Amino acid sequence: MKDKVKGLVIGVLIGSLLTGATAFAGTNTKISVVMENVKMMFNGVHKSTTQSIVYNGNLYIPAKTAAQTMGESFTYDGKSKTASFGAKAGTFKYLEEVSYARIDGIVDRVYFKNWENPKGLKFTVANQKYLHGVGTILDIPWGGSSDDKVSIDYNLNGAYKKLTGYIGIDDYTRNSINSGSLIVKGDGVEIFRKDDMKGGDMPENISIDVTGILKLQVFFEASLNNGEQINIVLGEAKLIK
């Protein structure tokens, strides 16, 4: 095989590598790439060798091969343009996409999808960034005596089976002496609780059964109320049907 081929690579390659001679980008610009045999290592173990593409200093390998090397399944939905590694979740909505019924506490301390200052700043827990989720800012020095807790209510009307996500303290307040709690109630009954979350802790993966629940309440609470800011994150939060 020639060591030079012409092709278009967008993101990860799905399925087979490009082996044709010529392809064009949306601007009809030709690009040149290099084909190389690359050893696929996982935890120091050689799993396979596959032909891959090098373009502009970046290595592109077949997504399916990468997933299999790590012992994961892989599927690609061309209609929704979604690549899935590992088990696919059922039909879901991101929590930020579900209209909430009410917020108790200081409303403008609740953020959906990302922080607002600076605009678009991602939720980040132990260097793990989340493109979706809910974040709250509690107990800021000038916040007053009622800024140590906030809750969000959702009218689920029994339409979902699970609430999943990752919880932790945003890296912005990783050095706070404060600690945080996340409590979830379904129809007034506590169904999940995590206390003593501290900055620097790894995010915790949660999966909460919400089958049949009509009203879901998510509580974010700081253990102190003395001006020791703490930002609590529920990252990649999904309601799964």
PDB file of C-alpha atoms in Angstrom:
ATOM      1  CA  MET A   1       0.000   0.000   0.000  1.00  0.00           C
ATOM      2  CA  LYS A   2       1.271   3.466  -0.787  1.00  0.00           C
ATOM      3  CA  ASP A   3       2.463   5.301   2.300  1.00  0.00           C
ATOM      4  CA  LYS A   4       0.639   8.397   1.137  1.00  0.00           C
ATOM      5  CA  VAL A   5      -3.074   8.516   0.543  1.00  0.00           C
ATOM      6  CA  LYS A   6      -5.451  11.344   0.059  1.00  0.00           C
ATOM      7  CA  GLY A   7      -8.546  11.460   2.159  1.00  0.00           C
ATOM      8  CA  LEU A   8     -10.739  13.429   4.465  1.00  0.00           C
ATOM      9  CA  VAL A   9     -10.692  12.671   8.188  1.00  0.00           C
ATOM     10  CA  ILE A  10     -13.314  14.243  10.424  1.00  0.00           C
ATOM     11  CA  GLY A  11     -13.097  13.378  14.128  1.00  0.00           C
ATOM     12  CA  VAL A  12     -12.679   9.652  14.673  1.00  0.00           C
ATOM     13  CA  LEU A  13     -12.946   7.201  11.828  1.00  0.00           C
ATOM     14  CA  ILE A  14     -16.023   5.021  11.896  1.00  0.00           C
ATOM     15  CA  GLY A  15     -15.564   1.432  10.726  1.00  0.00           C
ATOM     16  CA  SER A  16     -12.950   0.895   8.019  1.00  0.00           C
ATOM     17  CA  LEU A  17     -10.119   3.296   7.312  1.00  0.00           C
ATOM     18  CA  LEU A  18     -10.192   5.347   4.147  1.00  0.00           C
ATOM     19  CA  THR A  19      -8.308   3.551   1.401  1.00  0.00           C
ATOM     20  CA  GLY A  20      -9.472   5.486  -1.634  1.00  0.00           C
ATOM     21  CA  ALA A  21      -7.240   7.749  -3.595  1.00  0.00           C
ATOM     22  CA  THR A  22      -8.927  11.130  -3.388  1.00  0.00           C
ATOM     23  CA  ALA A  23     -11.599  12.877  -1.363  1.00  0.00           C
ATOM     24  CA  PHE A  24     -12.608  16.471  -0.888  1.00  0.00           C
ATOM     25  CA  ALA A  25     -13.509  18.532   2.159  1.00  0.00           C
ATOM     26  CA  GLY A  26     -16.498  20.873   2.217  1.00  0.00           C
ATOM     27  CA  THR A  27     -14.281  23.568   0.726  1.00  0.00           C
ATOM     28  CA  ASN A  28     -13.039  21.191  -2.038  1.00  0.00           C
ATOM     29  CA  THR A  29      -9.535  21.311  -0.563  1.00  0.00           C
ATOM     30  CA  LYS A  30      -7.390  18.228  -1.062  1.00  0.00           C
ATOM     31  CA  ILE A  31      -5.439  16.966   1.955  1.00  0.00           C
ATOM     32  CA  SER A  32      -2.674  14.386   2.268  1.00  0.00           C
ATOM     33  CA  VAL A  33      -2.402  11.882   5.086  1.00  0.00           C
ATOM     34  CA  VAL A  34       0.073   9.154   6.045  1.00  0.00           C
ATOM     35  CA  MET A  35      -0.929   5.532   6.718  1.00  0.00           C
ATOM     36  CA  GLU A  36       0.997   3.858   9.532  1.00  0.00           C
ATOM     37  CA  ASN A  37       0.822   0.536  11.365  1.00  0.00           C
ATOM     38  CA  VAL A  38       0.198   1.468  14.994  1.00  0.00           C
ATOM     39  CA  LYS A  39       0.455  -0.832  18.003  1.00  0.00           C
ATOM     40  CA  MET A  40      -2.618  -0.601  20.222  1.00  0.00           C
ATOM     41  CA  MET A  41      -1.535  -0.862  23.862  1.00  0.00           C
ATOM     42  CA  PHE A  42      -3.864  -0.965  26.856  1.00  0.00           C
ATOM     43  CA  ASN A  43      -2.420  -0.859  30.377  1.00  0.00           C
ATOM     44  CA  GLY A  44       0.937  -1.817  28.907  1.00  0.00           C
ATOM     45  CA  VAL A  45      -0.421  -4.848  27.018  1.00  0.00           C
ATOM     46  CA  HIS A  46      -0.166  -5.073  23.224  1.00  0.00           C
ATOM     47  CA  LYS A  47      -3.735  -5.797  22.088  1.00  0.00           C
ATOM     48  CA  SER A  48      -3.564  -5.314  18.337  1.00  0.00           C
ATOM     49  CA  THR A  49      -1.850  -3.542  15.448  1.00  0.00           C
ATOM     50  CA  THR A  50      -3.969  -1.524  13.070  1.00  0.00           C
ATOM     51  CA  GLN A  51      -3.438   0.800  10.134  1.00  0.00           C
ATOM     52  CA  SER A  52      -4.073   4.364  11.203  1.00  0.00           C
ATOM     53  CA  ILE A  53      -3.890   7.828   9.724  1.00  0.00           C
ATOM     54  CA  VAL A  54      -1.535  10.633  10.716  1.00  0.00           C
ATOM     55  CA  TYR A  55      -2.651  14.109   9.688  1.00  0.00           C
ATOM     56  CA  ASN A  56      -1.340  17.459  10.942  1.00  0.00           C
ATOM     57  CA  GLY A  57       0.480  15.723  13.772  1.00  0.00           C
ATOM     58  CA  ASN A  58      -2.687  13.984  14.999  1.00  0.00           C
ATOM     59  CA  LEU A  59      -3.233  10.228  15.047  1.00  0.00           C
ATOM     60  CA  TYR A  60      -6.638   8.929  13.865  1.00  0.00           C
ATOM     61  CA  ILE A  61      -7.563   5.310  14.513  1.00  0.00           C
ATOM     62  CA  PRO A  62     -10.801   3.417  13.825  1.00  0.00           C
ATOM     63  CA  ALA A  63     -13.147   4.084  16.717  1.00  0.00           C
ATOM     64  CA  LYS A  64     -14.313   0.473  16.789  1.00  0.00           C
ATOM     65  CA  THR A  65     -10.729  -0.772  17.071  1.00  0.00           C
ATOM     66  CA  ALA A  66      -9.997   1.649  19.920  1.00  0.00           C
ATOM     67  CA  ALA A  67     -13.109   0.517  21.785  1.00  0.00           C
ATOM     68  CA  GLN A  68     -12.316  -3.166  21.340  1.00  0.00           C
ATOM     69  CA  THR A  69      -8.756  -2.601  22.563  1.00  0.00           C
ATOM     70  CA  MET A  70     -10.202  -1.270  25.815  1.00  0.00           C
ATOM     71  CA  GLY A  71     -12.705  -4.112  26.049  1.00  0.00           C
ATOM     72  CA  GLU A  72     -15.691  -1.928  25.190  1.00  0.00           C
ATOM     73  CA  SER A  73     -18.397  -2.253  22.579  1.00  0.00           C
ATOM     74  CA  PHE A  74     -18.888   0.419  19.920  1.00  0.00           C
ATOM     75  CA  THR A  75     -21.839   1.537  17.814  1.00  0.00           C
ATOM     76  CA  TYR A  76     -22.420   4.468  15.513  1.00  0.00           C
ATOM     77  CA  ASP A  77     -25.823   5.989  14.767  1.00  0.00           C
ATOM     78  CA  GLY A  78     -25.497   7.774  11.437  1.00  0.00           C
ATOM     79  CA  LYS A  79     -28.920   9.389  11.761  1.00  0.00           C
ATOM     80  CA  SER A  80     -28.108  11.189  15.015  1.00  0.00           C
ATOM     81  CA  LYS A  81     -24.347  11.239  14.309  1.00  0.00           C
ATOM     82  CA  THR A  82     -23.664   9.681  17.702  1.00  0.00           C
ATOM     83  CA  ALA A  83     -20.732   7.380  18.501  1.00  0.00           C
ATOM     84  CA  SER A  84     -21.342   5.221  21.581  1.00  0.00           C
ATOM     85  CA  PHE A  85     -18.591   3.478  23.541  1.00  0.00           C
ATOM     86  CA  GLY A  86     -19.665   0.818  26.047  1.00  0.00           C
ATOM     87  CA  ALA A  87     -23.258   0.087  26.965  1.00  0.00           C
ATOM     88  CA  LYS A  88     -25.768   2.467  25.430  1.00  0.00           C
ATOM     89  CA  ALA A  89     -28.203   4.192  27.740  1.00  0.00           C
ATOM     90  CA  GLY A  90     -31.872   4.111  26.928  1.00  0.00           C
ATOM     91  CA  THR A  91     -33.714   7.141  25.639  1.00  0.00           C
ATOM     92  CA  PHE A  92     -32.801  10.036  27.884  1.00  0.00           C
ATOM     93  CA  LYS A  93     -32.885  13.772  28.407  1.00  0.00           C
ATOM     94  CA  TYR A  94     -30.121  15.794  29.956  1.00  0.00           C
ATOM     95  CA  LEU A  95     -31.372  17.250  33.216  1.00  0.00           C
ATOM     96  CA  GLU A  96     -30.695  20.792  32.005  1.00  0.00           C
ATOM     97  CA  GLU A  97     -33.114  20.156  29.109  1.00  0.00           C
ATOM     98  CA  VAL A  98     -36.004  19.286  31.442  1.00  0.00           C
ATOM     99  CA  SER A  99     -38.044  22.269  32.584  1.00  0.00           C
ATOM    100  CA  TYR A 100     -37.930  22.568  36.356  1.00  0.00           C
ATOM    101  CA  ALA A 101     -41.053  23.213  38.406  1.00  0.00           C
ATOM    102  CA  ARG A 102     -39.450  25.571  40.952  1.00  0.00           C
ATOM    103  CA  ILE A 103     -36.215  26.498  42.689  1.00  0.00           C
ATOM    104  CA  ASP A 104     -36.082  27.090  46.438  1.00  0.00           C
ATOM    105  CA  GLY A 105     -33.159  29.218  47.520  1.00  0.00           C
ATOM    106  CA  ILE A 106     -31.282  31.878  45.584  1.00  0.00           C
ATOM    107  CA  VAL A 107     -32.278  31.231  41.969  1.00  0.00           C
ATOM    108  CA  ASP A 108     -29.303  32.932  40.345  1.00  0.00           C
ATOM    109  CA  ARG A 109     -26.896  30.617  42.173  1.00  0.00           C
ATOM    110  CA  VAL A 110     -28.110  27.698  40.033  1.00  0.00           C
ATOM    111  CA  TYR A 111     -26.437  27.094  36.661  1.00  0.00           C
ATOM    112  CA  PHE A 112     -27.468  24.766  33.863  1.00  0.00           C
ATOM    113  CA  LYS A 113     -24.969  23.166  31.446  1.00  0.00           C
ATOM    114  CA  ASN A 114     -22.064  25.474  32.412  1.00  0.00           C
ATOM    115  CA  TRP A 115     -21.030  28.352  34.652  1.00  0.00           C
ATOM    116  CA  GLU A 116     -21.742  31.883  33.455  1.00  0.00           C
ATOM    117  CA  ASN A 117     -18.629  33.724  34.654  1.00  0.00           C
ATOM    118  CA  PRO A 118     -16.755  33.545  32.410  1.00  0.00           C
ATOM    119  CA  LYS A 119     -19.408  32.620  29.883  1.00  0.00           C
ATOM    120  CA  GLY A 120     -19.369  28.944  28.961  1.00  0.00           C
ATOM    121  CA  LEU A 121     -16.930  27.818  31.683  1.00  0.00           C
ATOM    122  CA  LYS A 122     -17.411  24.046  32.004  1.00  0.00           C
ATOM    123  CA  PHE A 123     -18.254  22.202  35.191  1.00  0.00           C
ATOM    124  CA  THR A 124     -14.988  20.554  36.290  1.00  0.00           C
ATOM    125  CA  VAL A 125     -14.429  18.030  39.086  1.00  0.00           C
ATOM    126  CA  ALA A 126     -10.897  16.717  39.720  1.00  0.00           C
ATOM    127  CA  ASN A 127      -9.890  17.869  36.216  1.00  0.00           C
ATOM    128  CA  GLN A 128     -12.848  16.027  34.644  1.00  0.00           C
ATOM    129  CA  LYS A 129     -14.868  18.453  32.507  1.00  0.00           C
ATOM    130  CA  TYR A 130     -18.590  17.940  31.907  1.00  0.00           C
ATOM    131  CA  LEU A 131     -20.429  19.325  28.889  1.00  0.00           C
ATOM    132  CA  HIS A 132     -23.801  18.918  30.620  1.00  0.00           C
ATOM    133  CA  GLY A 133     -25.204  19.098  34.125  1.00  0.00           C
ATOM    134  CA  VAL A 134     -26.268  21.395  36.953  1.00  0.00           C
ATOM    135  CA  GLY A 135     -24.018  23.435  39.213  1.00  0.00           C
ATOM    136  CA  THR A 136     -24.695  25.525  42.322  1.00  0.00           C
ATOM    137  CA  ILE A 137     -22.661  28.203  44.092  1.00  0.00           C
ATOM    138  CA  LEU A 138     -23.226  28.147  47.860  1.00  0.00           C
ATOM    139  CA  ASP A 139     -22.064  30.170  50.863  1.00  0.00           C
ATOM    140  CA  ILE A 140     -20.240  32.976  49.095  1.00  0.00           C
ATOM    141  CA  PRO A 141     -18.680  35.637  51.360  1.00  0.00           C
ATOM    142  CA  TRP A 142     -21.250  38.311  50.448  1.00  0.00           C
ATOM    143  CA  GLY A 143     -24.194  35.969  50.052  1.00  0.00           C
ATOM    144  CA  GLY A 144     -26.044  36.452  53.334  1.00  0.00           C
ATOM    145  CA  SER A 145     -27.446  33.927  55.813  1.00  0.00           C
ATOM    146  CA  SER A 146     -29.630  31.914  53.431  1.00  0.00           C
ATOM    147  CA  ASP A 147     -27.185  30.965  50.699  1.00  0.00           C
ATOM    148  CA  ASP A 148     -26.017  27.611  52.090  1.00  0.00           C
ATOM    149  CA  LYS A 149     -28.651  25.506  50.342  1.00  0.00           C
ATOM    150  CA  VAL A 150     -30.771  25.373  47.225  1.00  0.00           C
ATOM    151  CA  SER A 151     -33.185  22.828  45.762  1.00  0.00           C
ATOM    152  CA  ILE A 152     -34.662  22.190  42.329  1.00  0.00           C
ATOM    153  CA  ASP A 153     -38.030  20.480  41.784  1.00  0.00           C
ATOM    154  CA  TYR A 154     -38.968  18.559  38.642  1.00  0.00           C
ATOM    155  CA  ASN A 155     -42.405  17.209  37.722  1.00  0.00           C
ATOM    156  CA  LEU A 156     -41.460  13.851  36.205  1.00  0.00           C
ATOM    157  CA  ASN A 157     -44.976  12.414  36.222  1.00  0.00           C
ATOM    158  CA  GLY A 158     -43.590   8.872  36.272  1.00  0.00           C
ATOM    159  CA  ALA A 159     -41.970   9.247  32.838  1.00  0.00           C
ATOM    160  CA  TYR A 160     -38.419   8.219  33.785  1.00  0.00           C
ATOM    161  CA  LYS A 161     -36.646   5.234  35.325  1.00  0.00           C
ATOM    162  CA  LYS A 162     -33.207   6.492  36.354  1.00  0.00           C
ATOM    163  CA  LEU A 163     -31.281   9.632  37.224  1.00  0.00           C
ATOM    164  CA  THR A 164     -27.583   9.226  36.474  1.00  0.00           C
ATOM    165  CA  GLY A 165     -24.567  11.492  36.633  1.00  0.00           C
ATOM    166  CA  TYR A 166     -21.359  12.385  38.449  1.00  0.00           C
ATOM    167  CA  ILE A 167     -21.287  14.426  41.653  1.00  0.00           C
ATOM    168  CA  GLY A 168     -18.480  16.391  43.244  1.00  0.00           C
ATOM    169  CA  ILE A 169     -17.016  19.786  44.091  1.00  0.00           C
ATOM    170  CA  ASP A 170     -15.980  22.031  41.212  1.00  0.00           C
ATOM    171  CA  ASP A 171     -12.243  22.652  40.944  1.00  0.00           C
ATOM    172  CA  TYR A 172     -12.824  26.404  41.366  1.00  0.00           C
ATOM    173  CA  THR A 173     -13.488  25.750  45.067  1.00  0.00           C
ATOM    174  CA  ARG A 174     -11.174  22.748  45.452  1.00  0.00           C
ATOM    175  CA  ASN A 175      -9.413  24.413  48.417  1.00  0.00           C
ATOM    176  CA  SER A 176     -12.555  25.422  50.306  1.00  0.00           C
ATOM    177  CA  ILE A 177     -12.751  24.228  53.925  1.00  0.00           C
ATOM    178  CA  ASN A 178     -16.476  23.818  53.366  1.00  0.00           C
ATOM    179  CA  SER A 179     -18.008  20.482  52.373  1.00  0.00           C
ATOM    180  CA  GLY A 180     -21.148  19.749  50.424  1.00  0.00           C
ATOM    181  CA  SER A 181     -24.088  17.387  50.273  1.00  0.00           C
ATOM    182  CA  LEU A 182     -26.377  16.259  47.476  1.00  0.00           C
ATOM    183  CA  ILE A 183     -29.753  14.826  48.455  1.00  0.00           C
ATOM    184  CA  VAL A 184     -32.427  13.495  46.109  1.00  0.00           C
ATOM    185  CA  LYS A 185     -36.057  12.998  47.100  1.00  0.00           C
ATOM    186  CA  GLY A 186     -38.825  11.292  45.153  1.00  0.00           C
ATOM    187  CA  ASP A 187     -42.379  12.263  46.104  1.00  0.00           C
ATOM    188  CA  GLY A 188     -41.045  13.571  49.411  1.00  0.00           C
ATOM    189  CA  VAL A 189     -39.056  10.447  50.321  1.00  0.00           C
ATOM    190  CA  GLU A 190     -35.256  10.550  50.430  1.00  0.00           C
ATOM    191  CA  ILE A 191     -33.887   8.124  47.827  1.00  0.00           C
ATOM    192  CA  PHE A 192     -30.251   9.245  47.693  1.00  0.00           C
ATOM    193  CA  ARG A 193     -27.837  11.131  49.897  1.00  0.00           C
ATOM    194  CA  LYS A 194     -24.136  11.949  49.654  1.00  0.00           C
ATOM    195  CA  ASP A 195     -22.578  14.018  52.434  1.00  0.00           C
ATOM    196  CA  ASP A 196     -19.113  15.365  53.150  1.00  0.00           C
ATOM    197  CA  MET A 197     -18.101  16.011  49.537  1.00  0.00           C
ATOM    198  CA  LYS A 198     -14.827  17.963  49.527  1.00  0.00           C
ATOM    199  CA  GLY A 199     -12.781  19.745  46.905  1.00  0.00           C
ATOM    200  CA  GLY A 200     -10.205  17.516  45.261  1.00  0.00           C
ATOM    201  CA  ASP A 201     -12.274  14.341  45.703  1.00  0.00           C
ATOM    202  CA  MET A 202     -12.818  12.275  42.575  1.00  0.00           C
ATOM    203  CA  PRO A 203     -16.333  12.584  41.081  1.00  0.00           C
ATOM    204  CA  GLU A 204     -18.741   9.848  42.169  1.00  0.00           C
ATOM    205  CA  ASN A 205     -20.868   8.059  39.594  1.00  0.00           C
ATOM    206  CA  ILE A 206     -24.506   7.861  40.703  1.00  0.00           C
ATOM    207  CA  SER A 207     -27.477   5.890  39.357  1.00  0.00           C
ATOM    208  CA  ILE A 208     -30.762   6.492  41.161  1.00  0.00           C
ATOM    209  CA  ASP A 209     -33.991   4.601  40.550  1.00  0.00           C
ATOM    210  CA  VAL A 210     -36.780   7.132  39.869  1.00  0.00           C
ATOM    211  CA  THR A 211     -39.330   4.664  38.465  1.00  0.00           C
ATOM    212  CA  GLY A 212     -42.885   5.896  39.014  1.00  0.00           C
ATOM    213  CA  ILE A 213     -41.818   9.116  40.730  1.00  0.00           C
ATOM    214  CA  LEU A 214     -44.069  12.085  40.093  1.00  0.00           C
ATOM    215  CA  LYS A 215     -42.014  14.866  41.713  1.00  0.00           C
ATOM    216  CA  LEU A 216     -38.239  14.775  41.921  1.00  0.00           C
ATOM    217  CA  GLN A 217     -36.330  17.157  44.215  1.00  0.00           C
ATOM    218  CA  VAL A 218     -32.563  17.681  44.075  1.00  0.00           C
ATOM    219  CA  PHE A 219     -31.003  19.428  47.086  1.00  0.00           C
ATOM    220  CA  PHE A 220     -27.535  21.016  47.121  1.00  0.00           C
ATOM    221  CA  GLU A 221     -26.306  21.933  50.621  1.00  0.00           C
ATOM    222  CA  ALA A 222     -23.139  23.375  52.175  1.00  0.00           C
ATOM    223  CA  SER A 223     -22.163  22.154  55.635  1.00  0.00           C
ATOM    224  CA  LEU A 224     -21.014  25.645  56.689  1.00  0.00           C
ATOM    225  CA  ASN A 225     -22.754  28.998  56.369  1.00  0.00           C
ATOM    226  CA  ASN A 226     -19.967  31.416  57.200  1.00  0.00           C
ATOM    227  CA  GLY A 227     -18.731  32.708  53.851  1.00  0.00           C
ATOM    228  CA  GLU A 228     -16.685  29.687  52.745  1.00  0.00           C
ATOM    229  CA  GLN A 229     -17.766  29.331  49.108  1.00  0.00           C
ATOM    230  CA  ILE A 230     -18.313  25.861  47.690  1.00  0.00           C
ATOM    231  CA  ASN A 231     -19.531  24.951  44.189  1.00  0.00           C
ATOM    232  CA  ILE A 232     -21.371  21.632  43.921  1.00  0.00           C
ATOM    233  CA  VAL A 233     -21.715  19.905  40.541  1.00  0.00           C
ATOM    234  CA  LEU A 234     -24.057  17.220  39.244  1.00  0.00           C
ATOM    235  CA  GLY A 235     -22.272  16.569  35.962  1.00  0.00           C
ATOM    236  CA  GLU A 236     -23.523  14.705  32.883  1.00  0.00           C
ATOM    237  CA  ALA A 237     -26.911  14.438  34.617  1.00  0.00           C
ATOM    238  CA  LYS A 238     -29.418  12.353  32.632  1.00  0.00           C
ATOM    239  CA  LEU A 239     -32.997  11.283  33.159  1.00  0.00           C
ATOM    240  CA  ILE A 240     -33.358   7.907  31.432  1.00  0.00           C
ATOM    241  CA  LYS A 241     -36.683   6.521  30.252  1.00  0.00           C
TER     242      LYS A 241
END
